[in-house]
XYZ file of C-alpha atoms in Angstrom:
591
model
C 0.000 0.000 0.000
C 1.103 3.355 -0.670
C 2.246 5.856 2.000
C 2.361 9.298 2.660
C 4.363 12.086 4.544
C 3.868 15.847 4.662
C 7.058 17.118 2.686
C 7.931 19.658 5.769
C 11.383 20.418 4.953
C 10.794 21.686 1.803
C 7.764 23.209 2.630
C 9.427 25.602 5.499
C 12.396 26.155 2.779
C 9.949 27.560 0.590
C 7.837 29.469 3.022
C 10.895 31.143 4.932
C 14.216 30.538 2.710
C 12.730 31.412 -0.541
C 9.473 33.545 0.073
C 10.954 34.553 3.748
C 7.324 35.413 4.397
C 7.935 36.565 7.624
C 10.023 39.518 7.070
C 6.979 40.377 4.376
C 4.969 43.464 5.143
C 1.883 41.537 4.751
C -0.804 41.734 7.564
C -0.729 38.523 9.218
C 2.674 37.233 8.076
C 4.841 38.590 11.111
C 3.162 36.101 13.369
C 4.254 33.299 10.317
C 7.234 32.577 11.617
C 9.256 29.344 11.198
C 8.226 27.681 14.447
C 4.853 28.763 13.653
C 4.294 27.770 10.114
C 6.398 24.108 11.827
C 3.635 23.712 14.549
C 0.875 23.662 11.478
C 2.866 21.683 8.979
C 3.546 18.996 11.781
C 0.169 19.156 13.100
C -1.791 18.639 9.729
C 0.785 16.309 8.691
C 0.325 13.995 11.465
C -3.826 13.635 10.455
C -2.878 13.259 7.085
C -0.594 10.063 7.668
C -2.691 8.776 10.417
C -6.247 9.957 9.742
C -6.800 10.698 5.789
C -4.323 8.977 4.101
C -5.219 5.838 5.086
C -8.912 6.214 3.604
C -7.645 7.284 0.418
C -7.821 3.464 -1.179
C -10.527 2.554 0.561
C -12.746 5.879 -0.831
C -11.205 5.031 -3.834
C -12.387 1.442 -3.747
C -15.951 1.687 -1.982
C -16.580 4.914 -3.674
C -20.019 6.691 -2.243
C -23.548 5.279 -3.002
C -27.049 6.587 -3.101
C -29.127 5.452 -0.744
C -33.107 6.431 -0.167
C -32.112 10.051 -1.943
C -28.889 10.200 0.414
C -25.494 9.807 -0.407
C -23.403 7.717 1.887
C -19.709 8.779 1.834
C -17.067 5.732 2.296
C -16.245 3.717 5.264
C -14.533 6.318 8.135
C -15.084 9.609 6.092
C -17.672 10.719 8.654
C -15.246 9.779 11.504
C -12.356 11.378 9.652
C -14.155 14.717 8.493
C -15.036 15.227 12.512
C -11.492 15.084 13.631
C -11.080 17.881 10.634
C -13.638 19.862 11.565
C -12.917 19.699 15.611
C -9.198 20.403 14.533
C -10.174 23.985 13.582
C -8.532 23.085 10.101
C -11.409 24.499 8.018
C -11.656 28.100 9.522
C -7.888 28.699 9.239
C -8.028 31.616 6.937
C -11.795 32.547 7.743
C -12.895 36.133 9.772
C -12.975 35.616 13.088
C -16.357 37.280 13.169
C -17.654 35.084 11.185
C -15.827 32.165 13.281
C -12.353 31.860 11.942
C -9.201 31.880 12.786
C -8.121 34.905 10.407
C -4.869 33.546 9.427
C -3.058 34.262 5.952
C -4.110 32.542 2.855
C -1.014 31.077 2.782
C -2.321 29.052 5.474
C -4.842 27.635 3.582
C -2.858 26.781 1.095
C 0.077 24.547 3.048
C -2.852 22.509 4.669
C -4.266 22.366 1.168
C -1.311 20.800 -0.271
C -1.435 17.839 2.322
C -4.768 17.528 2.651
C -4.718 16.860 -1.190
C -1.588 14.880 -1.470
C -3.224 12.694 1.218
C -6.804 12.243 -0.005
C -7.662 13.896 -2.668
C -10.928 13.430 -3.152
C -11.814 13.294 0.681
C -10.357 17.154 0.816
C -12.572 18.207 -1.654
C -15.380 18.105 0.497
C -13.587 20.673 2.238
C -12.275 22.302 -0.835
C -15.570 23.094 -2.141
C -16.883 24.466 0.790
C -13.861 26.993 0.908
C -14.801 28.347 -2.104
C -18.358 28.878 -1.741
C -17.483 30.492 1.586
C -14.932 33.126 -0.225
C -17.823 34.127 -2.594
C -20.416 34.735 0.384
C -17.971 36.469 1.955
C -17.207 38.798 -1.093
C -20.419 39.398 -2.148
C -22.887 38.290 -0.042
C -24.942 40.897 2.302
C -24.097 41.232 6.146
C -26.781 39.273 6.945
C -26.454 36.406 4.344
C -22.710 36.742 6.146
C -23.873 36.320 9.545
C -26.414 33.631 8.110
C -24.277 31.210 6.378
C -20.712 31.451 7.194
C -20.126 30.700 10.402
C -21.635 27.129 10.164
C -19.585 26.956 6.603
C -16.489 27.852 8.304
C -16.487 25.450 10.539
C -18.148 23.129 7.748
C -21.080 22.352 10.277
C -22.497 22.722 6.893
C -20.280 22.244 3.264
C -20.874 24.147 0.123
C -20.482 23.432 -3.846
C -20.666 25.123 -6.976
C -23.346 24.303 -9.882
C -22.380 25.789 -13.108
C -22.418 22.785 -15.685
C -25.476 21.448 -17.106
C -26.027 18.513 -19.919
C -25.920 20.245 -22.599
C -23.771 23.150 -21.790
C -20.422 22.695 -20.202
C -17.742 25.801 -20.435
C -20.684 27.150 -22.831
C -22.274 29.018 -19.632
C -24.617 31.299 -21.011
C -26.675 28.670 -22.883
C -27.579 27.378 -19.076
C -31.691 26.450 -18.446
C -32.129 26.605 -14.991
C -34.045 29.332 -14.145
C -34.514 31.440 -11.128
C -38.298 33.017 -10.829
C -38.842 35.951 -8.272
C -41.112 35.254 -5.803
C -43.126 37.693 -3.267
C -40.720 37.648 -0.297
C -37.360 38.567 -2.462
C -36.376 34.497 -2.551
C -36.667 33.000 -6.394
C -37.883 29.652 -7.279
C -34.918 27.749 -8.671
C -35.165 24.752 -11.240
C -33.139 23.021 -13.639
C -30.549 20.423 -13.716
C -27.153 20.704 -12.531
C -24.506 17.444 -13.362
C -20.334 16.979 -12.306
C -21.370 18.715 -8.876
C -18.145 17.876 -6.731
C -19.838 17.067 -3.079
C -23.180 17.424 -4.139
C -24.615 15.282 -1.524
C -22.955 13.363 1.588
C -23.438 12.486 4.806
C -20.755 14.456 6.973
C -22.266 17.511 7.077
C -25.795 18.773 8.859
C -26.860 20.735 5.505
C -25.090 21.810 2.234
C -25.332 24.979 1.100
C -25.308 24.973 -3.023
C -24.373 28.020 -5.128
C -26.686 28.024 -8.004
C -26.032 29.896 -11.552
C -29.391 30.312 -13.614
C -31.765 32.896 -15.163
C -34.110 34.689 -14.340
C -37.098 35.102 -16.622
C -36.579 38.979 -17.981
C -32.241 38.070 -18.371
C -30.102 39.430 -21.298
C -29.367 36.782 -23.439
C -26.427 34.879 -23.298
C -23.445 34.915 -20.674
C -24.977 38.325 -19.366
C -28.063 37.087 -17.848
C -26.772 34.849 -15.681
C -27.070 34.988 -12.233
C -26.067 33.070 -8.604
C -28.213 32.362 -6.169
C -27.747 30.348 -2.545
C -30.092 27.525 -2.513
C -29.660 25.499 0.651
C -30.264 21.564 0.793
C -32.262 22.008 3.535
C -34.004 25.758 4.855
C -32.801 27.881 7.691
C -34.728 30.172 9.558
C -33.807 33.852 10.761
C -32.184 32.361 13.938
C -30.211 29.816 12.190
C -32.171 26.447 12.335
C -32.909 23.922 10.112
C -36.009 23.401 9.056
C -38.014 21.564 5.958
C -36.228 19.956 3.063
C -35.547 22.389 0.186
C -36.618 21.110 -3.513
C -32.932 19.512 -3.862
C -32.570 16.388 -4.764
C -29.794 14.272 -6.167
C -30.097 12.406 -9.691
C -27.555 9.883 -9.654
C -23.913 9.966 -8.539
C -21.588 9.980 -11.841
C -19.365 6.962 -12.118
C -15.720 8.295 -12.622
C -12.550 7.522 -14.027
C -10.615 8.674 -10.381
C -11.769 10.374 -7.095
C -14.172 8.028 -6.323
C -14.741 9.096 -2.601
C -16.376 12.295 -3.775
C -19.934 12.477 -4.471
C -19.918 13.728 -8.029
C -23.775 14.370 -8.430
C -26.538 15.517 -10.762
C -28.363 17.967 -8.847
C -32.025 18.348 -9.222
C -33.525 21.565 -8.307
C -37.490 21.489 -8.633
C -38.841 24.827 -7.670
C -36.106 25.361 -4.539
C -35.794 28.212 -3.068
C -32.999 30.338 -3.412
C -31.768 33.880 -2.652
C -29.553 35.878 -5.210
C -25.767 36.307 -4.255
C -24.507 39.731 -5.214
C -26.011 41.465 -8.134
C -28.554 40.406 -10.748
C -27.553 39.037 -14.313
C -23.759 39.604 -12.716
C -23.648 35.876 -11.533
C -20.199 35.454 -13.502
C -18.582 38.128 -11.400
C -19.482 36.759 -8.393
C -18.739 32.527 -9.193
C -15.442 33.786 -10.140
C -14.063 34.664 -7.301
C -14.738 30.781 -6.251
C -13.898 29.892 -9.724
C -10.017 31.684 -9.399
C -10.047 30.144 -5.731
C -10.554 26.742 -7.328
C -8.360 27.085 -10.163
C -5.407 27.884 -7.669
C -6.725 25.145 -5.674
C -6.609 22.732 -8.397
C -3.567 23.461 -9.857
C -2.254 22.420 -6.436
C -4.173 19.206 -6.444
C -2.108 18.787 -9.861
C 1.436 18.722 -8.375
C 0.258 17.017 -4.515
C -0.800 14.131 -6.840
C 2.480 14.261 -8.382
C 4.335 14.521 -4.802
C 3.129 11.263 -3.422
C 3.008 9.441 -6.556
C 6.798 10.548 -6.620
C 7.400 9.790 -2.478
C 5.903 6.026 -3.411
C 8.678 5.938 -6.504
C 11.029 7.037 -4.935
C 10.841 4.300 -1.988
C 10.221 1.253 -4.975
C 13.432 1.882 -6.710
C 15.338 2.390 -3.392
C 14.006 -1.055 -2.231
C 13.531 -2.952 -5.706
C 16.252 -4.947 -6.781
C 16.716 -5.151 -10.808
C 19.622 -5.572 -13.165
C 23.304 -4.247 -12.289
C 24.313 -1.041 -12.768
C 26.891 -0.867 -15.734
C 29.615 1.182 -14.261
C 30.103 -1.570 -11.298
C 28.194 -3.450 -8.504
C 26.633 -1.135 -6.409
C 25.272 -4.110 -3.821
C 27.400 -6.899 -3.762
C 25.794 -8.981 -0.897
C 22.340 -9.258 -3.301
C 21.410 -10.398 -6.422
C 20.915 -7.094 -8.150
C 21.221 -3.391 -7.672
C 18.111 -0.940 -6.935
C 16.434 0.492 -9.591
C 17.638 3.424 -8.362
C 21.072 3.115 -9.710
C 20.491 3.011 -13.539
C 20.019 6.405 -15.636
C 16.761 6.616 -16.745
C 15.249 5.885 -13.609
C 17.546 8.619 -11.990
C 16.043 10.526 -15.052
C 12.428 9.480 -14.439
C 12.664 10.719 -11.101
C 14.235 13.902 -11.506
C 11.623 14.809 -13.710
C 9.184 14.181 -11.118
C 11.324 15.912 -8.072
C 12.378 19.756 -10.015
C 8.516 19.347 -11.007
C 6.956 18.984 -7.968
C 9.493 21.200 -5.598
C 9.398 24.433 -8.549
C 5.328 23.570 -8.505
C 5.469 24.014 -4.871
C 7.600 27.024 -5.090
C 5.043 28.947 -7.633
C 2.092 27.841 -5.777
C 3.353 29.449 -2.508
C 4.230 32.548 -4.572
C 0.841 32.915 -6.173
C -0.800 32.826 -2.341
C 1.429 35.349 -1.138
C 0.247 37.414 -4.351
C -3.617 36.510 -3.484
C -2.655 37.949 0.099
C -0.911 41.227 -0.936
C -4.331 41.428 -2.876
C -7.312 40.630 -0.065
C -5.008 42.275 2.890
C -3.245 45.220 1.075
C -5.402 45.640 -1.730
C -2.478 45.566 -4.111
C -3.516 45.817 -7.522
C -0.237 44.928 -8.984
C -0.272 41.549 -7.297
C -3.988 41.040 -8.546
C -3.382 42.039 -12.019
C 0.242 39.230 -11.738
C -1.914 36.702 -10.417
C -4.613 36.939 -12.339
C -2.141 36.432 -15.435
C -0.922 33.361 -13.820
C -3.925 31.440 -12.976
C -4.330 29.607 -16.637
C -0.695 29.051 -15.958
C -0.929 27.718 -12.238
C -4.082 25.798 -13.077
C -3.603 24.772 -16.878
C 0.418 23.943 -16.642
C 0.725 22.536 -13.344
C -2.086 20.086 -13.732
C -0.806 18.923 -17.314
C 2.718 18.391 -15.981
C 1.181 17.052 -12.614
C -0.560 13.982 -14.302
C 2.517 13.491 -16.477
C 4.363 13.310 -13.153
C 1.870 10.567 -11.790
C 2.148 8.856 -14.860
C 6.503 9.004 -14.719
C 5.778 7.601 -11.002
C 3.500 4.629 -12.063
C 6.376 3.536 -14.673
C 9.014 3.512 -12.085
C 6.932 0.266 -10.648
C 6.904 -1.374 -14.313
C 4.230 -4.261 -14.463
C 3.680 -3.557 -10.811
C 2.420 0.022 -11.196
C -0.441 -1.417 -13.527
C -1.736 -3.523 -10.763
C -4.182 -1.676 -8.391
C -2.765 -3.546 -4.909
C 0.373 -1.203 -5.771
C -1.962 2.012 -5.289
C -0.096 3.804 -8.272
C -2.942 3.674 -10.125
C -5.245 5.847 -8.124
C -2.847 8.917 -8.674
C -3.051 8.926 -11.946
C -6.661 8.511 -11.970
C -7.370 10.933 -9.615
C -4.829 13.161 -11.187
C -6.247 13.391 -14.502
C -9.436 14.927 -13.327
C -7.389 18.346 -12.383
C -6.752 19.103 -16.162
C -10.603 18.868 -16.785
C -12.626 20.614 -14.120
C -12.462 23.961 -12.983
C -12.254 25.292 -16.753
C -10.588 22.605 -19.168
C -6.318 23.549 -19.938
C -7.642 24.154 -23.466
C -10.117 27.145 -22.243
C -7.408 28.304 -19.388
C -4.620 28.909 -22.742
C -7.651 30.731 -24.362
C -7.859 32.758 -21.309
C -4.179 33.388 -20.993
C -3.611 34.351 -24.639
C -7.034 35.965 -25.379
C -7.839 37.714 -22.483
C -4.983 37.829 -19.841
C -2.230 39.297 -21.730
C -3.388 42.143 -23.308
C -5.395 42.832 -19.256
C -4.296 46.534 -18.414
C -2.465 47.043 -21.775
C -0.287 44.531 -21.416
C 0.947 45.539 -17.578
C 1.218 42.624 -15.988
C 3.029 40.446 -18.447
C 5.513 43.307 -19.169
C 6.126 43.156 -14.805
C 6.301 39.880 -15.094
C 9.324 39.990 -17.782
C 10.761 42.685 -15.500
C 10.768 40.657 -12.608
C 12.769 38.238 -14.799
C 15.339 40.665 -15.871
C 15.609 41.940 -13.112
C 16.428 38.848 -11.072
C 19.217 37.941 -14.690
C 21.065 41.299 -14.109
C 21.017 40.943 -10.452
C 22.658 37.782 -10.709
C 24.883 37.900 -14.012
C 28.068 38.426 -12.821
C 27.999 35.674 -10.045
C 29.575 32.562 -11.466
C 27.826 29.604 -9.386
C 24.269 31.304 -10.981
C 25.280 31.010 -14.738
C 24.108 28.297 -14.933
C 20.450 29.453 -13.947
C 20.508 32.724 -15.229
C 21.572 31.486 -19.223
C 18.833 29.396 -19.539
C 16.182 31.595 -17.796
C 17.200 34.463 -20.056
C 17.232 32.029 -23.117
C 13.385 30.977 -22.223
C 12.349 34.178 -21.218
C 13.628 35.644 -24.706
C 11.764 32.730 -26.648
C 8.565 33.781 -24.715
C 8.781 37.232 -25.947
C 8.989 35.872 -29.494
C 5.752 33.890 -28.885
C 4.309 37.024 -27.754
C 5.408 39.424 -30.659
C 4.382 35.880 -32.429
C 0.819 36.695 -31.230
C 0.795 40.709 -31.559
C 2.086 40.449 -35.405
C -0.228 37.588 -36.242
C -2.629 37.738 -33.928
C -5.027 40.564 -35.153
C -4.988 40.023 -38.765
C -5.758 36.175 -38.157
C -6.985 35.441 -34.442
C -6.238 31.566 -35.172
C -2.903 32.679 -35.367
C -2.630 33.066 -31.473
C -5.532 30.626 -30.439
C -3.643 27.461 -32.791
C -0.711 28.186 -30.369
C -2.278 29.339 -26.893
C -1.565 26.157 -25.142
C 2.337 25.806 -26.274
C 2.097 29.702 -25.206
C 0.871 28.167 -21.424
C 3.014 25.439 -21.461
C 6.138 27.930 -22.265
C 5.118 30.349 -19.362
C 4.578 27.662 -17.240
C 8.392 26.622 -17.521
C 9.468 29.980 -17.746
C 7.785 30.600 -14.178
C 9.471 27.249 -13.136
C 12.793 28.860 -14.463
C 12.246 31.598 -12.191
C 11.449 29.773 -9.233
C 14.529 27.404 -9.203
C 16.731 30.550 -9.749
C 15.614 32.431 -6.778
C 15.990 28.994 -4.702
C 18.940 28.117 -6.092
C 20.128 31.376 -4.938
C 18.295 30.951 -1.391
C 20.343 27.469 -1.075
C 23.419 28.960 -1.468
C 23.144 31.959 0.718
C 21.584 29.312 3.246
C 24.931 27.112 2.918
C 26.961 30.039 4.402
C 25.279 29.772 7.718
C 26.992 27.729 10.433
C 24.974 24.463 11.156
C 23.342 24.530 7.807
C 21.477 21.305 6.199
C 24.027 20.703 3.571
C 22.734 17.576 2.285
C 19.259 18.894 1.876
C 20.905 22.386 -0.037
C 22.961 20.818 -1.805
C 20.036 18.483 -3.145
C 18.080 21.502 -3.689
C 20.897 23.263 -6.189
C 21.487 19.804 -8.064
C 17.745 18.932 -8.669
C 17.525 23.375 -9.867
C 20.067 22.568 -12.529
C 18.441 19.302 -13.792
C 15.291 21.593 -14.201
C 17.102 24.342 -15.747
C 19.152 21.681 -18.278
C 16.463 19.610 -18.879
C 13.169 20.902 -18.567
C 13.197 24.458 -19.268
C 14.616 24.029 -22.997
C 11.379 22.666 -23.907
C 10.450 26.344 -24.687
C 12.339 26.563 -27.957
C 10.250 23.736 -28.993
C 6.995 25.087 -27.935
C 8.202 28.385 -29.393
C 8.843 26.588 -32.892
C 5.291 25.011 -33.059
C 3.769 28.275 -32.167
C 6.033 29.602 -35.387
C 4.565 27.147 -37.753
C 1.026 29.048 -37.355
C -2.227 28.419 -37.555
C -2.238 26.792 -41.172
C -1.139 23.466 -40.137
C -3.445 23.314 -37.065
C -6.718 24.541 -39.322
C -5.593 22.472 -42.797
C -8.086 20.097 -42.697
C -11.522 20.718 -43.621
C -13.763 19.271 -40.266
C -15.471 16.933 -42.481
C -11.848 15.258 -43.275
C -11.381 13.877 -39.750
């Protein structure tokens, strides 16, 4: 069976020796010291390896069933989802008038990243309810506030999001479901709503269900749409539950991975609901779950890709196979580990610069989301808004891939399901789907995000990169970060000039290519983040009593990245150079 263990070290190397977000002038990151960011890491990591990780096959083999119009969640999710909740691990980042713990987003985000490595689909559950929380909180009135979130905070009750319906998926503004007004200000909500992530369970006293539909008078199209909070079951004024709501659940989908989460069609037959922010400006508002999630998911991309590669990692230490060429490296046995010959080294390499420069830009982009929500700093909105389709789209692509490299370490083995290898894949491959498919988050970032403020953010983004080339040019142990940064960063810029020269005359000139485009800025960003820790190892390796070992790891495993990985922008680059003729040459009845 597979194991798991919260990846603390690099975690705190991140948080304080790259990001030092202590010393940040942040509200809230003062008190984020080392021994206190420790205390959390150890604490959630502990109920991860003894609590939630240990469900993970069995939600993935039980899966949830439907049961007299209840879902029933596997074997010791109840049990497991109380000792979350009593922990105080869901209101982390929450007000504290509203029951929380007011701690950074950061926060959230660390506990994310081994809640998801762990369980994946159990910390959805969670997830969702996150999310749904954030857009009360932004747009929701002080008394739908007072109403809802505390109980969501503490996930006494759990929230989703229903945006997809059958026959309109990212297509939102051909949606059905409509929302009639009624008398009292409440609407009558009805329509069908499928792929709703915890749609129904049995862990939770109610669920409360953000609801996108139309009402009868809405502009056509994407404008009309509008969210509404439709609770499974009604609350009165002073907070108690009372009748059923009409919410009911179809079926529960049968999936390729995360089988411990409900995945539902939702039935909604004349509930009642109450509109969430402004009319026909539902978009507005599910958006700022919908960036949440996408930052969210992107992280469930690379955790995947962490414990798949902590499980590889401990087969080829322990299998023995073959001998390696250059000499007997264990004498005493009949063959060497696996671990000895190249392209498992290589396999595995992949899989560690991945995961630790995934980690690395995750952690950035919270600290950007924080700067944003505590400082109201519109420059690290408008950079982190660019780099969502990249956090989400890149990191989940490369995440699976990751998963994948893990399962071949095993050979034969990883194809057998006792080995567990297969469940992080599976569950993996979801993260490039929901949330906005990768195709539609490289529309975003080449459509929409780089032109955002004339261009602003992407030219800070390339200055942050030069600057961090000329502040390190003339220091010999960095060449061999700063070339090939410089080297991507310049064949980015082509892409884009690619795009501007192209793009207008012929907008399937920049669409054919949008996704190399992501996949570019996605190692570019990489690129970036194994400079600066490269450059936080070595300054670390000056100081007396330093974990030379682990640095020294760090810097070797930087320069595999920047050798290996980040030349892949010249080819993306190239294909993006060929244009849109090749992509569009066949007629669609030719396929």
């Amino acid at each position: 069976m597979p194991s798991y263990t919260a990846p603390t070290k690099d975690m705190q190397f991140v948080l304080h020796d790259l990001l030092k977000i202590s010393e940040q002038d942040v509200p809230g990151y003062a008190d984020m010291d080392r021994d206190f960011t420790g205390a959390i890491l150890d604490a959630v990591g502990t109920l991860a390896t003894e609590v939630i990780h240990p469900l993970n096959a069995v939600g993935d083999q039980q899966g949830c069933a439907l049961e007299n119009g209840v879902v029933r969640t596997p074997d010791g999710f109840k049990d497991a989802f109380d000792q979350l909740r009593d922990g105080g691990w869901t209101a982390l980042d929450a007000a504290e008038e509203y029951g929380g713990q007011g701690l950074p987003y950061i926060s959230y985000t660390i506990v994310g990243e081994v809640l998801s490595a762990a369980n994946m689909a159990f910390n959805m559950y969670y997830g969702l309810t996150h999310g749904a929380a954030s857009a009360i909180a932004a747009h929701g009135t002080d008394a739908q506030k007072a109403k809802w979130l505390p109980k969501m905070n503490s996930c006494e009750w759990t929230g989703t999001m229903n945006l997809t319906e059958p026959h309109a998926g990212t297509d939102l503004g051909m949606m059905r479901t409509k929302a009639v007004p009624q008398d009292d200000g409440s609407y009558q909500i009805t329509g069908q709503k499928i792929f709703i992530s915890a749609g129904d369970h049995d862990m939770a006293e109610n669920i409360v269900h953000l609801v996108l539909a139309k009402t009868p008078d809405a502009p056509a199209g994407i404008k009309g749409v509008s969210l509404f909070i439709v609770p499974k079951i009604m609350v009165d004024d002073d907070g108690n539950l009372g009748a059923r709501n009409g919410v009911s659940v179809g079926k529960i989908e049968e999936k390729m991975g995360i089988h411990g989460n409900s995945t539902c069609v939702m039935n909604y037959d004349g509930a009642t609901g109450w509109l969430l922010g402004d009319l026909h400006k539902g978009m507005r508002a599910m958006f700022t779950m919908m960036n949440e999630a996408r930052l969210g998911v992107g992280l469930q991309g690379y955790a995947q890709a962490e414990i798949a590669y902590q499980n590889a990692l401990a087969y080829a230490v322990d299998r023995l196979q073959g001998r390696d060429v250059t000499g007997v490296k264990n004498p005493d046995g009949p063959a060497d580990p696996l671990i000895v010959h190249p392209d498992i080294r290589r396999n595995l390499m992949e899989q560690k610069s991945f995961v630790e420069g995934a980690r690395a830009f995750t952690y950035w982009g919270a600290t950007m989301i924080d700067r944003d929500m505590r400082m109201h700093d519109k420059d690290a909105e408008g950079l982190v808004s660019l780099l969502t389709p990249v956090l989400k789209g890149f990191l989940t692509d490369k995440g699976y891939e990751m998963a994948t490299n893990a399962q071949q370490v095993y050979g034969g083995h990883g194809f057998i399901e006792e080995w567990g290898m297969s469940q992080f894949v599976r569950d993996a491959r979801i993260a490039m789907i929901y949330e906005g498919a990768n195709g539609v988050q490289a529309l975003d970032l080449v459509g929409r995000k780089l032109a955002q403020d004339g261009g602003k953010h992407v030219m800070a983004f390339f200055d942050l990169i030069k600057g961090f080339c000329a502040e390190h040019k003339d220091d010999e142990a960095m060449k061999g970060f700063v070339e090939p940064l410089k080297a991507a960063s310049k064949d980015l810029q082509a892409a884009g000039m690619y795009f501007m020269r192209n793009g207008m005359k012929n907008p399937n000139a920049a669409l054919s290519g949008s996704y190399d485009f992501m996949h570019m800025m996605g190692h570019v960003v990489l690129g970036l983040m194994w400079g600066k820790m490269a450059k936080a190892a070595m300054e670390k390796l000056k100081e007396d009593g330093a974990d030379r070992d682990f640095l020294e790891a760090k810097i070797a495993t930087g320069r595999y990245y920047m050798a290996r990985q980040l030349p892949a922008t010249s080819m993306h680059l190239a294909r993006i150079q060929t244009g849109p003729e090749v992509v569009m040459a066949l007629d669609s009845t030719a396929f």
